[in-house]
Tab-separated table of C-alpha atoms (C1' of nucleotides) and ligand atoms in Angstrom:
chain	number	residue	atom	x	y	z
R	115	MET	CA	-64.705	-35.884	-97.122
R	116	VAL	CA	-63.360	-33.348	-99.580
R	117	TYR	CA	-65.591	-31.036	-101.543
R	118	THR	CA	-64.461	-31.485	-105.109
R	119	GLU	CA	-66.021	-29.763	-108.060
R	120	LYS	CA	-67.677	-33.045	-109.039
R	121	ARG	CA	-69.274	-33.537	-105.669
R	122	ILE	CA	-70.556	-30.015	-105.549
R	123	GLU	CA	-72.035	-30.312	-109.010
R	124	HIS	CA	-73.671	-33.531	-107.966
R	125	ALA	CA	-75.206	-31.810	-104.979
R	126	LEU	CA	-76.467	-29.009	-107.203
R	127	ARG	CA	-78.104	-31.467	-109.566
R	128	GLN	CA	-79.613	-33.293	-106.630
R	129	GLY	CA	-81.099	-30.024	-105.552
R	130	GLY	CA	-82.649	-29.497	-108.961
R	131	TYR	CA	-80.204	-26.810	-110.054
R	132	LYS	CA	-78.539	-26.594	-113.425
R	133	ILE	CA	-74.818	-26.602	-113.989
R	134	THR	CA	-73.803	-23.475	-115.834
R	135	PRO	CA	-70.345	-22.224	-116.782
R	136	GLN	CA	-70.836	-19.349	-114.361
R	137	ARG	CA	-71.600	-21.658	-111.490
R	138	ARG	CA	-68.656	-23.835	-112.367
R	139	THR	CA	-66.353	-20.854	-112.284
R	140	ILE	CA	-67.705	-19.640	-108.988
R	141	ILE	CA	-67.411	-23.055	-107.401
R	142	ASN	CA	-63.832	-23.322	-108.537
R	143	ALA	CA	-62.972	-19.910	-107.196
R	144	VAL	CA	-64.342	-20.868	-103.814
R	145	ILE	CA	-62.768	-24.305	-103.789
R	146	ASN	CA	-59.384	-22.993	-104.779
R	147	SER	CA	-59.195	-20.387	-102.068
R	148	HIS	CA	-58.220	-21.177	-98.536
R	149	GLU	CA	-59.380	-17.775	-97.403
R	150	HIS	CA	-62.789	-16.504	-96.504
R	151	LEU	CA	-64.054	-14.403	-99.363
R	152	THR	CA	-66.734	-11.796	-99.718
R	153	PRO	CA	-69.077	-11.938	-102.690
R	154	ALA	CA	-67.218	-8.992	-104.159
R	155	GLU	CA	-63.880	-10.741	-103.771
R	156	ILE	CA	-65.221	-13.852	-105.401
R	157	HIS	CA	-66.554	-11.690	-108.195
R	158	GLY	CA	-63.119	-10.225	-108.700
R	159	ARG	CA	-61.491	-13.622	-108.982
R	160	VAL	CA	-64.190	-15.129	-111.137
R	161	ARG	CA	-64.002	-12.274	-113.593
R	162	ARG	CA	-60.460	-13.132	-114.480
R	163	GLU	CA	-61.753	-16.309	-116.046
R	164	ASN	CA	-65.165	-15.100	-117.104
R	165	PRO	CA	-65.121	-11.300	-117.449
R	166	GLY	CA	-68.788	-11.030	-118.292
R	167	ILE	CA	-70.112	-12.620	-115.148
R	168	GLY	CA	-72.297	-10.422	-113.004
R	169	LEU	CA	-72.072	-9.837	-109.290
R	170	VAL	CA	-75.727	-10.822	-109.054
R	171	THR	CA	-74.866	-14.277	-110.238
R	172	ILE	CA	-72.282	-14.552	-107.480
R	173	TYR	CA	-74.876	-13.693	-104.892
R	174	ARG	CA	-77.391	-16.086	-106.336
R	175	THR	CA	-74.933	-18.946	-106.594
R	176	LEU	CA	-73.525	-18.403	-103.140
R	177	GLU	CA	-77.012	-18.432	-101.734
R	178	ILE	CA	-77.693	-21.774	-103.349
R	179	LEU	CA	-74.378	-23.245	-102.264
R	180	ALA	CA	-75.041	-22.098	-98.728
R	181	SER	CA	-78.545	-23.517	-98.737
R	182	LEU	CA	-77.041	-26.837	-99.778
R	183	ASN	CA	-74.522	-26.542	-96.977
R	184	LEU	CA	-71.604	-26.600	-99.344
R	185	ILE	CA	-70.266	-23.275	-98.215
R	186	CYS	CA	-71.259	-21.019	-95.398
R	187	GLU	CA	-71.146	-17.564	-94.060
R	188	MET	CA	-68.905	-16.128	-91.436
R	189	HIS	CA	-69.808	-13.433	-89.036
R	190	ALA	CA	-66.831	-11.616	-87.682
R	191	GLY	CA	-66.941	-9.201	-84.820
R	192	GLY	CA	-66.460	-5.516	-85.352
R	193	ASN	CA	-68.060	-4.440	-88.586
R	194	CYS	CA	-70.648	-7.032	-89.282
R	195	ARG	CA	-70.324	-7.444	-92.995
R	196	SER	CA	-71.269	-10.805	-94.333
R	197	TYR	CA	-68.211	-12.695	-95.288
R	198	LEU	CA	-68.694	-15.801	-97.252
R	199	MET	CA	-66.191	-18.530	-96.905
R	200	ARG	CA	-65.462	-21.877	-98.363
R	201	ARG	CA	-66.725	-24.984	-96.673
R	202	PRO	CA	-63.756	-26.657	-95.081
R	203	LEU	CA	-63.081	-30.337	-94.877
R	204	GLU	CA	-64.655	-30.650	-91.505
R	205	HIS	CA	-66.592	-28.865	-88.861
R	206	HIS	CA	-64.440	-26.131	-87.410
R	207	HIS	CA	-64.349	-22.701	-85.835
R	208	HIS	CA	-62.405	-19.476	-85.953
R	209	LEU	CA	-59.972	-17.483	-83.956
R	210	ILE	CA	-59.921	-13.995	-85.386
R	211	CYS	CA	-57.491	-11.137	-84.902
R	212	SER	CA	-59.545	-8.064	-84.222
R	213	ASP	CA	-56.816	-5.854	-85.640
R	214	CYS	CA	-55.596	-7.389	-88.859
R	215	GLY	CA	-58.383	-9.871	-89.513
R	216	THR	CA	-56.201	-12.949	-89.594
R	217	VAL	CA	-58.342	-16.058	-89.202
R	218	ILE	CA	-57.100	-19.264	-87.634
R	219	ASP	CA	-59.229	-22.383	-87.852
R	220	PHE	CA	-59.580	-24.898	-85.088
R	221	THR	CA	-61.654	-28.021	-84.991
R	222	ASP	CA	-62.393	-29.039	-81.442
R	223	CYS	CA	-65.250	-27.415	-79.644
R	224	ASN	CA	-66.805	-29.992	-77.330
R	225	LEU	CA	-70.181	-28.374	-77.422
R	226	GLY	CA	-72.181	-31.571	-77.712
R	227	GLU	CA	-73.187	-31.799	-74.101
R	228	LEU	CA	-74.136	-28.153	-73.853
R	229	GLU	CA	-76.137	-28.498	-77.045
R	230	ARG	CA	-78.012	-31.486	-75.683
R	231	ARG	CA	-78.871	-29.701	-72.483
R	232	LEU	CA	-80.037	-26.547	-74.253
R	233	SER	CA	-82.083	-28.582	-76.650
R	234	LYS	CA	-83.786	-30.364	-73.794
R	235	GLU	CA	-84.445	-27.223	-71.782
R	236	THR	CA	-85.739	-25.104	-74.636
R	237	SER	CA	-87.374	-27.636	-76.967
R	238	PHE	CA	-85.282	-26.237	-79.803
R	239	LYS	CA	-84.147	-28.544	-82.545
R	240	ILE	CA	-80.569	-27.339	-82.714
R	241	SER	CA	-79.026	-27.597	-86.147
R	242	GLY	CA	-75.672	-25.906	-85.776
R	243	HIS	CA	-73.554	-23.545	-83.834
R	244	LEU	CA	-71.190	-20.681	-84.350
R	245	LEU	CA	-68.145	-20.318	-82.164
R	246	GLU	CA	-65.552	-17.627	-82.598
R	247	PHE	CA	-62.786	-16.409	-80.412
R	248	VAL	CA	-61.565	-12.891	-80.909
R	249	GLY	CA	-58.255	-11.475	-79.856
R	250	GLN	CA	-55.005	-10.043	-81.068
R	251	CYS	CA	-52.462	-12.030	-82.973
R	252	ARG	CA	-48.819	-11.880	-82.012
R	253	LYS	CA	-47.998	-9.350	-84.720
R	254	CYS	CA	-50.734	-6.972	-83.751
R	255	ARG	CA	-50.097	-7.156	-80.040
R	256	GLY	CA	-47.849	-4.374	-78.785
R	257	LYS	CA	-49.616	-1.717	-80.789
R	258	THR	CA	-52.830	-1.127	-78.840
R	259	LEU	CA	-54.000	-2.096	-75.399
R	260	VAL	CA	-57.676	-2.812	-75.835
R	261	GLY	CA	-59.420	-5.925	-74.667
R	262	GLN	CA	-63.054	-6.231	-75.509
R	263	ASP	CA	-65.670	-8.837	-74.854
R	264	ILE	CA	-67.803	-9.391	-77.883
R	265	ASN	CA	-70.561	-11.289	-76.137
R	266	ALA	CA	-73.931	-10.023	-75.034
D	86	MET	CA	-74.125	-5.778	-61.797
D	87	VAL	CA	-77.006	-3.990	-63.481
D	88	TYR	CA	-76.476	-1.386	-66.160
D	89	THR	CA	-78.585	1.520	-65.034
D	90	GLU	CA	-78.802	4.803	-66.854
D	91	LYS	CA	-76.627	6.371	-64.153
D	92	ARG	CA	-73.881	3.825	-64.503
D	93	ILE	CA	-73.843	4.119	-68.252
D	94	GLU	CA	-73.650	7.886	-68.054
D	95	HIS	CA	-70.808	7.564	-65.620
D	96	ALA	CA	-68.976	5.311	-68.036
D	97	LEU	CA	-69.537	7.797	-70.836
D	98	ARG	CA	-68.131	10.640	-68.754
D	99	GLN	CA	-65.183	8.471	-67.791
D	100	GLY	CA	-64.570	7.959	-71.472
D	101	GLY	CA	-64.562	11.691	-72.080
D	102	TYR	CA	-67.956	11.783	-73.779
D	103	LYS	CA	-70.671	14.304	-73.130
D	104	ILE	CA	-74.138	13.465	-71.915
D	105	THR	CA	-76.688	14.782	-74.362
D	106	PRO	CA	-80.455	14.379	-74.390
D	107	GLN	CA	-80.120	12.269	-77.512
D	108	ARG	CA	-77.696	9.903	-75.864
D	109	ARG	CA	-79.892	9.668	-72.803
D	110	THR	CA	-82.858	8.722	-74.939
D	111	ILE	CA	-80.892	6.126	-76.860
D	112	ILE	CA	-79.502	4.586	-73.706
D	113	ASN	CA	-82.959	4.353	-72.234
D	114	ALA	CA	-84.352	2.737	-75.334
D	115	VAL	CA	-81.652	0.104	-75.209
D	116	ILE	CA	-81.913	-0.423	-71.470
D	117	ASN	CA	-85.668	-0.784	-71.577
D	118	SER	CA	-85.726	-3.402	-74.264
D	119	HIS	CA	-85.057	-7.029	-73.597
D	120	GLU	CA	-84.769	-7.692	-77.301
D	121	HIS	CA	-81.887	-7.295	-79.651
D	122	LEU	CA	-82.468	-4.204	-81.716
D	123	THR	CA	-81.074	-2.927	-84.964
D	124	PRO	CA	-80.005	0.695	-85.235
D	125	ALA	CA	-83.116	1.349	-87.299
D	126	GLU	CA	-85.347	-0.205	-84.656
D	127	ILE	CA	-83.711	1.841	-81.952
D	128	HIS	CA	-84.212	4.910	-84.092
D	129	GLY	CA	-87.891	4.105	-84.368
D	130	ARG	CA	-88.311	3.818	-80.631
D	131	VAL	CA	-86.201	6.819	-79.809
D	132	ARG	CA	-88.151	9.001	-82.197
D	133	ARG	CA	-91.313	8.543	-80.205
D	134	GLU	CA	-89.671	10.499	-77.421
D	135	ASN	CA	-87.429	12.722	-79.513
D	136	PRO	CA	-88.810	12.982	-83.049
D	137	GLY	CA	-85.978	15.119	-84.328
D	138	ILE	CA	-83.186	12.693	-83.558
D	139	GLY	CA	-81.225	11.480	-86.544
D	140	LEU	CA	-80.331	7.938	-87.420
D	141	VAL	CA	-76.719	9.031	-87.636
D	142	THR	CA	-76.768	9.859	-83.983
D	143	ILE	CA	-77.999	6.356	-83.231
D	144	TYR	CA	-75.090	4.891	-85.125
D	145	ARG	CA	-72.596	7.174	-83.452
D	146	THR	CA	-73.932	6.540	-79.981
D	147	LEU	CA	-74.140	2.800	-80.433
D	148	GLU	CA	-70.570	2.758	-81.623
D	149	ILE	CA	-69.447	4.551	-78.494
D	150	LEU	CA	-71.505	2.358	-76.198
D	151	ALA	CA	-70.065	-0.718	-77.866
D	152	SER	CA	-66.529	0.604	-77.597
D	153	LEU	CA	-67.131	1.060	-73.880
D	154	ASN	CA	-68.459	-2.476	-73.706
D	155	LEU	CA	-71.827	-1.330	-72.483
D	156	ILE	CA	-73.691	-2.908	-75.347
D	157	CYS	CA	-72.562	-5.208	-78.086
D	158	GLU	CA	-73.347	-6.535	-81.443
D	159	MET	CA	-74.899	-9.786	-82.376
D	160	HIS	CA	-74.222	-11.734	-85.504
D	161	ALA	CA	-77.023	-14.028	-86.440
D	162	GLY	CA	-76.862	-16.638	-89.140
D	163	GLY	CA	-78.818	-16.268	-92.325
D	164	ASN	CA	-78.831	-12.684	-93.459
D	165	CYS	CA	-75.875	-11.149	-91.780
D	166	ARG	CA	-77.174	-7.774	-90.831
D	167	SER	CA	-75.601	-6.270	-87.775
D	168	TYR	CA	-77.976	-6.438	-84.934
D	169	LEU	CA	-77.153	-4.438	-81.922
D	170	MET	CA	-78.303	-5.624	-78.611
D	171	ARG	CA	-78.356	-4.477	-75.069
D	172	ARG	CA	-75.651	-5.545	-72.712
D	173	PRO	CA	-77.130	-8.087	-70.364
D	174	LEU	CA	-76.351	-8.457	-66.704
D	175	GLU	CA	-73.680	-10.999	-67.315
D	176	HIS	CA	-71.684	-12.795	-69.909
D	177	HIS	CA	-74.017	-14.956	-71.941
D	178	HIS	CA	-74.776	-16.441	-75.321
D	179	HIS	CA	-77.623	-17.038	-77.691
D	180	LEU	CA	-79.814	-19.757	-79.013
D	181	ILE	CA	-81.516	-18.432	-82.114
D	182	CYS	CA	-84.468	-19.736	-84.059
D	183	SER	CA	-83.494	-19.640	-87.703
D	184	ASP	CA	-87.121	-19.275	-88.740
D	185	CYS	CA	-88.724	-16.690	-86.515
D	186	GLY	CA	-85.635	-15.092	-85.000
D	187	THR	CA	-86.530	-15.780	-81.378
D	188	VAL	CA	-83.457	-15.410	-79.198
D	189	ILE	CA	-82.925	-17.303	-75.962
D	190	ASP	CA	-80.040	-16.347	-73.711
D	191	PHE	CA	-77.953	-18.817	-71.788
D	192	THR	CA	-75.027	-18.200	-69.533
D	193	ASP	CA	-72.856	-21.261	-69.235
D	194	CYS	CA	-70.318	-21.931	-71.917
D	195	ASN	CA	-67.294	-23.522	-70.267
D	196	LEU	CA	-64.922	-22.297	-72.893
D	197	GLY	CA	-62.158	-21.314	-70.514
D	198	GLU	CA	-60.016	-24.344	-71.039
D	199	LEU	CA	-60.373	-24.259	-74.812
D	200	GLU	CA	-59.523	-20.574	-74.767
D	201	ARG	CA	-56.410	-21.192	-72.729
D	202	ARG	CA	-55.233	-23.906	-75.059
D	203	LEU	CA	-55.867	-21.859	-78.194
D	204	SER	CA	-54.152	-18.899	-76.678
D	205	LYS	CA	-51.107	-20.987	-75.912
D	206	GLU	CA	-50.947	-22.646	-79.298
D	207	THR	CA	-51.465	-19.529	-81.367
D	208	SER	CA	-49.909	-16.792	-79.252
D	209	PHE	CA	-53.135	-14.862	-79.553
D	210	LYS	CA	-54.243	-12.654	-76.707
D	211	ILE	CA	-57.871	-13.747	-76.653
D	212	SER	CA	-60.249	-11.062	-75.513
D	213	GLY	CA	-63.649	-12.574	-76.022
D	214	HIS	CA	-65.722	-15.129	-77.757
D	215	LEU	CA	-68.957	-15.477	-79.614
D	216	LEU	CA	-71.046	-18.575	-79.234
D	217	GLU	CA	-74.399	-19.066	-80.855
D	218	PHE	CA	-76.556	-22.080	-81.359
D	219	VAL	CA	-78.995	-22.048	-84.214
D	220	GLY	CA	-82.049	-24.193	-84.580
D	221	GLN	CA	-85.790	-24.173	-84.728
D	222	CYS	CA	-87.972	-23.270	-81.813
D	223	ARG	CA	-90.921	-25.437	-80.891
D	224	LYS	CA	-93.391	-23.191	-82.706
D	225	CYS	CA	-91.460	-23.158	-85.930
D	226	ARG	CA	-90.765	-26.844	-85.980
D	227	GLY	CA	-93.279	-28.795	-88.025
D	228	LYS	CA	-93.319	-26.300	-90.829
D	229	THR	CA	-90.082	-26.981	-92.687
D	230	LEU	CA	-87.579	-29.786	-92.618
D	231	VAL	CA	-84.265	-28.046	-93.017
D	232	GLY	CA	-81.278	-28.582	-90.786
D	233	GLN	CA	-78.271	-26.458	-91.533
D	234	ASP	CA	-74.861	-26.216	-90.043
D	235	ILE	CA	-73.715	-22.652	-89.851
D	236	ASN	CA	-70.061	-23.358	-89.196
D	237	ALA	CA	-67.197	-23.180	-91.624
Z	69	DT	C1'	-71.810	34.242	-68.696
Z	70	DA	C1'	-68.545	33.219	-72.370
Z	71	DC	C1'	-65.607	29.819	-74.732
Z	72	DT	C1'	-64.511	25.749	-77.135
Z	73	DA	C1'	-64.333	21.197	-78.353
Z	74	DA	C1'	-67.683	17.801	-78.960
Z	75	DA	C1'	-72.037	16.535	-80.722
Z	76	DT	C1'	-75.908	16.901	-83.824
Z	77	DG	C1'	-78.701	16.509	-88.106
Z	78	DA	C1'	-79.382	17.112	-93.074
Z	79	DA	C1'	-77.735	15.703	-97.107
Z	80	DA	C1'	-74.840	13.333	-99.916
Z	81	DA	C1'	-71.896	9.514	-100.660
Z	82	DA	C1'	-70.575	4.937	-100.413
Z	83	DG	C1'	-71.522	0.080	-100.097
Z	84	DA	C1'	-74.037	-4.028	-99.966
Z	85	DT	C1'	-77.851	-6.713	-101.391
Z	86	DT	C1'	-82.247	-7.491	-103.793
Z	87	DT	C1'	-85.690	-6.941	-107.382
Z	88	DT	C1'	-87.165	-6.621	-112.153
Z	89	DC	C1'	-87.259	-8.057	-116.652
Z	90	DA	C1'	-85.890	-9.192	-121.242
Z	91	DA	C1'	-82.607	-12.284	-123.402
Z	92	DT	C1'	-80.113	-16.580	-123.131
Z	93	DT	C1'	-79.374	-21.412	-122.195
Z	94	DA	C1'	-79.135	-26.190	-119.720
Z	95	DG	C1'	-81.427	-30.249	-119.486
Z	96	DC	C1'	-84.723	-33.071	-121.260
Z	97	DA	C1'	-88.127	-35.225	-124.589
Z	98	DC	C1'	-88.556	-36.586	-128.973
V	87	DG	C1'	-79.469	-33.797	-133.417
V	88	DT	C1'	-83.634	-30.572	-132.832
V	89	DG	C1'	-86.812	-28.139	-130.392
V	90	DC	C1'	-89.105	-26.916	-126.042
V	91	DT	C1'	-89.401	-24.878	-121.597
V	92	DA	C1'	-88.316	-23.632	-117.226
V	93	DA	C1'	-84.257	-22.066	-115.084
V	94	DT	C1'	-80.554	-18.899	-115.361
V	95	DT	C1'	-78.224	-14.800	-116.523
V	96	DG	C1'	-76.845	-9.834	-116.581
V	97	DA	C1'	-78.000	-4.899	-116.832
V	98	DA	C1'	-80.257	-1.616	-114.538
V	99	DA	C1'	-82.848	0.099	-111.033
V	100	DA	C1'	-84.382	-0.188	-106.465
V	101	DT	C1'	-83.541	-0.988	-101.562
V	102	DC	C1'	-81.103	-0.881	-97.492
V	103	DT	C1'	-77.453	-0.042	-94.477
V	104	DT	C1'	-73.651	2.569	-92.960
V	105	DT	C1'	-70.337	6.384	-93.406
V	106	DT	C1'	-68.736	10.981	-94.578
V	107	DT	C1'	-69.173	15.989	-94.834
V	108	DC	C1'	-70.136	20.198	-93.062
V	109	DA	C1'	-72.618	23.962	-91.083
V	110	DT	C1'	-75.044	24.690	-86.735
V	111	DT	C1'	-75.916	23.770	-81.957
V	112	DT	C1'	-74.694	22.620	-77.314
V	113	DA	C1'	-72.503	20.364	-72.953
V	114	DG	C1'	-69.114	21.072	-69.921
V	115	DT	C1'	-66.010	24.095	-67.942
V	116	DA	C1'	-63.705	28.316	-66.461
C	122	LIG	MN1	-78.603	-11.457	-75.252
C	123	LIG	MN1	-62.655	-21.416	-91.776
C	124	LIG	ZN1	-53.477	-9.409	-86.176
C	125	LIG	ZN1	-88.995	-19.907	-84.232
DNA sequence: TACTAAATGAAAAAGATTTTCAATTAGCAC
DNA sequence: GTGCTAATTGAAAATCTTTTTCATTTAGTA
């Protein structure tokens, strides 16, 4: 199921939100990028088409889109800035280069059984999960010799 | 293997860092908490023992401790502030309540095989992973009816 | 005890995100 | 189409978080 502009606008309407030119522009910027963008980056792109648009509107729109599950946030290791990214075509996860930031998507995670067990043991109603592997890409290997575990 | 003050100080010395009263206080604050604390929260606690200590010193010390793998950061969904947390006794992951922020640790993740495959396919040298489940705890359930997927 | 590089804290700077509020506008009723 | 109204927008200010600078202090060592 692909997230087209039409579908996203439909979802917005369903949620009781209005369709404004600003929102249209933002949605297009996000749809048309295959990268994970920060609000500031989205602002930069959106301005090319609509120079007057404010960064605040980006934040507000992204918040709505995220609340409707149309896009979502990404939390990379290292410096924990909030990176917003486009909603992909399907559930997937990331493999991130800790040096250059390259992000590779992958789709299989097989966490269903673990999720079921946790849910049972803790009485949580689990609604999602975040899985990221961190390492060094081929390019970046050979420069440093670190190897850190980002879990805790 | 438990991270006592002594062991952490040893690791600092090994890394070429000096042991200062400030660092001692910060380490103790982190060791003695079973919660995940932000730099500001750590500052608050540390000040009770050493009122003059600056927030900058917290940041600097936490950065060192993280670089030595003695503590690490946590990236929760929702508002992506960087939460620092104490290094637990072993590799583990989190189950987080999206409403009240309660964090439950769990240790099994069985990601070895997936990691090996990814590593092979992408030529990444994988050094760690981050796995978090998000949901609603028992208490918080019954209030709202959301159910979001935090992946992308 | 003296030396020196490392560490500290105050203050400023830099960034990111949120709040406020007056002006504008999308969607709807007529 | 016209007008109404609540939602939306953007500028500015306010908040927060994190980093940088720099003068002063201090831990570790000889
Ligand atoms: Mn933990
Ligand atoms: Mn992705
Ligand atoms: Zn890389
Ligand atoms: Zn809860």
